[in-house]
JSON list of C-alpha atoms in Angstrom, two decimals:
[
{"chain": "A", "resi": 1, "resn": "UNK", "atom": "CA", "xyz": [0.79, -26.81, 10.05]},
{"chain": "A", "resi": 2, "resn": "UNK", "atom": "CA", "xyz": [2.08, -23.31, 9.29]},
{"chain": "A", "resi": 3, "resn": "UNK", "atom": "CA", "xyz": [-0.40, -20.65, 8.27]},
{"chain": "A", "resi": 4, "resn": "UNK", "atom": "CA", "xyz": [0.32, -18.94, 4.93]},
{"chain": "A", "resi": 5, "resn": "UNK", "atom": "CA", "xyz": [0.13, -15.21, 5.67]},
{"chain": "A", "resi": 6, "resn": "UNK", "atom": "CA", "xyz": [0.95, -14.19, 2.12]},
{"chain": "A", "resi": 7, "resn": "UNK", "atom": "CA", "xyz": [-1.51, -12.13, 0.10]},
{"chain": "A", "resi": 8, "resn": "UNK", "atom": "CA", "xyz": [-2.94, -13.25, -3.23]},
{"chain": "A", "resi": 9, "resn": "UNK", "atom": "CA", "xyz": [-2.21, -10.86, -6.10]},
{"chain": "A", "resi": 10, "resn": "UNK", "atom": "CA", "xyz": [-2.91, -10.69, -9.83]},
{"chain": "A", "resi": 11, "resn": "UNK", "atom": "CA", "xyz": [-0.13, -9.15, -11.91]},
{"chain": "A", "resi": 12, "resn": "UNK", "atom": "CA", "xyz": [-0.69, -6.92, -14.95]},
{"chain": "A", "resi": 13, "resn": "UNK", "atom": "CA", "xyz": [-0.22, -9.88, -17.31]},
{"chain": "A", "resi": 14, "resn": "UNK", "atom": "CA", "xyz": [-3.00, -11.80, -15.55]},
{"chain": "A", "resi": 15, "resn": "UNK", "atom": "CA", "xyz": [-0.81, -14.29, -13.69]},
{"chain": "A", "resi": 16, "resn": "UNK", "atom": "CA", "xyz": [-1.52, -14.91, -10.02]},
{"chain": "A", "resi": 17, "resn": "UNK", "atom": "CA", "xyz": [0.82, -15.22, -7.08]},
{"chain": "A", "resi": 18, "resn": "UNK", "atom": "CA", "xyz": [1.20, -14.77, -3.34]},
{"chain": "A", "resi": 19, "resn": "UNK", "atom": "CA", "xyz": [3.43, -12.17, -1.70]},
{"chain": "A", "resi": 20, "resn": "UNK", "atom": "CA", "xyz": [4.26, -10.83, 1.75]},
{"chain": "A", "resi": 21, "resn": "UNK", "atom": "CA", "xyz": [2.75, -7.57, 2.98]},
{"chain": "A", "resi": 22, "resn": "UNK", "atom": "CA", "xyz": [6.01, -5.70, 2.39]},
{"chain": "A", "resi": 23, "resn": "UNK", "atom": "CA", "xyz": [6.23, -6.92, -1.19]},
{"chain": "A", "resi": 24, "resn": "UNK", "atom": "CA", "xyz": [2.57, -5.98, -1.73]},
{"chain": "A", "resi": 25, "resn": "UNK", "atom": "CA", "xyz": [3.37, -2.37, -0.79]},
{"chain": "A", "resi": 26, "resn": "UNK", "atom": "CA", "xyz": [6.16, -2.28, -3.39]},
{"chain": "A", "resi": 27, "resn": "UNK", "atom": "CA", "xyz": [4.00, -3.88, -6.08]},
{"chain": "A", "resi": 28, "resn": "UNK", "atom": "CA", "xyz": [1.24, -1.32, -5.52]},
{"chain": "A", "resi": 29, "resn": "UNK", "atom": "CA", "xyz": [3.68, 1.61, -5.50]},
{"chain": "A", "resi": 30, "resn": "UNK", "atom": "CA", "xyz": [5.40, 0.43, -8.68]},
{"chain": "A", "resi": 31, "resn": "UNK", "atom": "CA", "xyz": [2.08, -0.37, -10.41]},
{"chain": "A", "resi": 32, "resn": "UNK", "atom": "CA", "xyz": [2.95, -4.03, -11.02]},
{"chain": "A", "resi": 33, "resn": "UNK", "atom": "CA", "xyz": [-0.40, -5.56, -10.00]},
{"chain": "A", "resi": 34, "resn": "UNK", "atom": "CA", "xyz": [-4.06, -5.21, -11.01]},
{"chain": "A", "resi": 35, "resn": "UNK", "atom": "CA", "xyz": [-5.62, -6.46, -7.77]},
{"chain": "A", "resi": 36, "resn": "UNK", "atom": "CA", "xyz": [-4.97, -8.10, -4.42]},
{"chain": "A", "resi": 37, "resn": "UNK", "atom": "CA", "xyz": [-7.21, -10.11, -2.10]},
{"chain": "A", "resi": 38, "resn": "UNK", "atom": "CA", "xyz": [-8.35, -9.14, 1.38]},
{"chain": "A", "resi": 39, "resn": "UNK", "atom": "CA", "xyz": [-10.56, -11.23, 3.67]},
{"chain": "A", "resi": 40, "resn": "UNK", "atom": "CA", "xyz": [-13.56, -9.23, 2.37]},
{"chain": "A", "resi": 41, "resn": "UNK", "atom": "CA", "xyz": [-12.71, -9.88, -1.27]},
{"chain": "A", "resi": 42, "resn": "UNK", "atom": "CA", "xyz": [-10.60, -8.53, -4.12]},
{"chain": "A", "resi": 43, "resn": "UNK", "atom": "CA", "xyz": [-9.31, -4.94, -4.15]},
{"chain": "A", "resi": 44, "resn": "UNK", "atom": "CA", "xyz": [-8.89, -3.45, -7.62]},
{"chain": "A", "resi": 45, "resn": "UNK", "atom": "CA", "xyz": [-5.95, -1.06, -8.00]},
{"chain": "A", "resi": 46, "resn": "UNK", "atom": "CA", "xyz": [-7.36, 2.11, -9.57]},
{"chain": "A", "resi": 47, "resn": "UNK", "atom": "CA", "xyz": [-4.66, 4.27, -11.12]},
{"chain": "A", "resi": 48, "resn": "UNK", "atom": "CA", "xyz": [-6.56, 7.01, -12.93]},
{"chain": "A", "resi": 49, "resn": "UNK", "atom": "CA", "xyz": [-6.31, 10.19, -10.83]},
{"chain": "A", "resi": 50, "resn": "UNK", "atom": "CA", "xyz": [-4.99, 8.13, -7.90]},
{"chain": "A", "resi": 51, "resn": "UNK", "atom": "CA", "xyz": [-3.01, 9.88, -5.17]},
{"chain": "A", "resi": 52, "resn": "UNK", "atom": "CA", "xyz": [-1.21, 8.64, -2.12]},
{"chain": "A", "resi": 53, "resn": "UNK", "atom": "CA", "xyz": [-2.88, 9.85, 1.05]},
{"chain": "A", "resi": 54, "resn": "UNK", "atom": "CA", "xyz": [-1.05, 11.41, 3.98]},
{"chain": "A", "resi": 55, "resn": "UNK", "atom": "CA", "xyz": [-2.72, 10.24, 7.17]},
{"chain": "A", "resi": 56, "resn": "UNK", "atom": "CA", "xyz": [-0.01, 11.64, 9.46]},
{"chain": "A", "resi": 57, "resn": "UNK", "atom": "CA", "xyz": [-1.97, 14.80, 10.18]},
{"chain": "A", "resi": 58, "resn": "UNK", "atom": "CA", "xyz": [-5.27, 13.01, 10.77]},
{"chain": "A", "resi": 59, "resn": "UNK", "atom": "CA", "xyz": [-6.56, 13.84, 14.24]},
{"chain": "A", "resi": 60, "resn": "UNK", "atom": "CA", "xyz": [-8.11, 10.44, 14.91]},
{"chain": "A", "resi": 61, "resn": "UNK", "atom": "CA", "xyz": [-4.94, 8.64, 16.05]},
{"chain": "A", "resi": 62, "resn": "UNK", "atom": "CA", "xyz": [-3.63, 9.53, 19.49]},
{"chain": "A", "resi": 63, "resn": "UNK", "atom": "CA", "xyz": [-1.00, 6.80, 20.00]},
{"chain": "A", "resi": 64, "resn": "UNK", "atom": "CA", "xyz": [2.76, 6.95, 19.69]},
{"chain": "A", "resi": 65, "resn": "UNK", "atom": "CA", "xyz": [4.05, 7.77, 16.19]},
{"chain": "A", "resi": 66, "resn": "UNK", "atom": "CA", "xyz": [5.99, 4.74, 14.96]},
{"chain": "A", "resi": 67, "resn": "UNK", "atom": "CA", "xyz": [6.55, 5.74, 11.36]},
{"chain": "A", "resi": 68, "resn": "UNK", "atom": "CA", "xyz": [9.72, 7.37, 10.10]},
{"chain": "A", "resi": 69, "resn": "UNK", "atom": "CA", "xyz": [9.50, 11.12, 9.40]},
{"chain": "A", "resi": 70, "resn": "UNK", "atom": "CA", "xyz": [8.84, 12.26, 5.86]},
{"chain": "A", "resi": 71, "resn": "UNK", "atom": "CA", "xyz": [11.99, 12.89, 3.81]},
{"chain": "A", "resi": 72, "resn": "UNK", "atom": "CA", "xyz": [13.18, 16.47, 3.60]},
{"chain": "A", "resi": 73, "resn": "UNK", "atom": "CA", "xyz": [12.12, 18.35, 0.45]},
{"chain": "A", "resi": 74, "resn": "UNK", "atom": "CA", "xyz": [13.62, 21.75, -0.31]},
{"chain": "A", "resi": 75, "resn": "UNK", "atom": "CA", "xyz": [15.00, 21.92, 3.22]},
{"chain": "A", "resi": 76, "resn": "UNK", "atom": "CA", "xyz": [11.70, 21.23, 5.00]},
{"chain": "A", "resi": 77, "resn": "UNK", "atom": "CA", "xyz": [9.66, 18.18, 5.91]},
{"chain": "A", "resi": 78, "resn": "UNK", "atom": "CA", "xyz": [6.45, 17.27, 4.13]},
{"chain": "A", "resi": 79, "resn": "UNK", "atom": "CA", "xyz": [5.18, 17.43, 0.60]},
{"chain": "A", "resi": 80, "resn": "UNK", "atom": "CA", "xyz": [4.18, 20.29, -1.64]},
{"chain": "A", "resi": 81, "resn": "UNK", "atom": "CA", "xyz": [1.44, 18.31, -3.43]}
]
């Protein structure tokens, strides 16, 4: 029997569904869901004063960088947040 690796979500209108990890990222970024479920329990999406975090400069990871570079902004990489 195949294992269902999709993630449970609750949309803004209260309906529930299951999505892939890639779709979850889009739903969070576009503010389409209220919560999603991890093994430890439900994660509430908090939007008030929320900011995306840039972990690329964190000194704790010493492996090969696999992520794409940040898009260019005003002729230079990074963000001016």
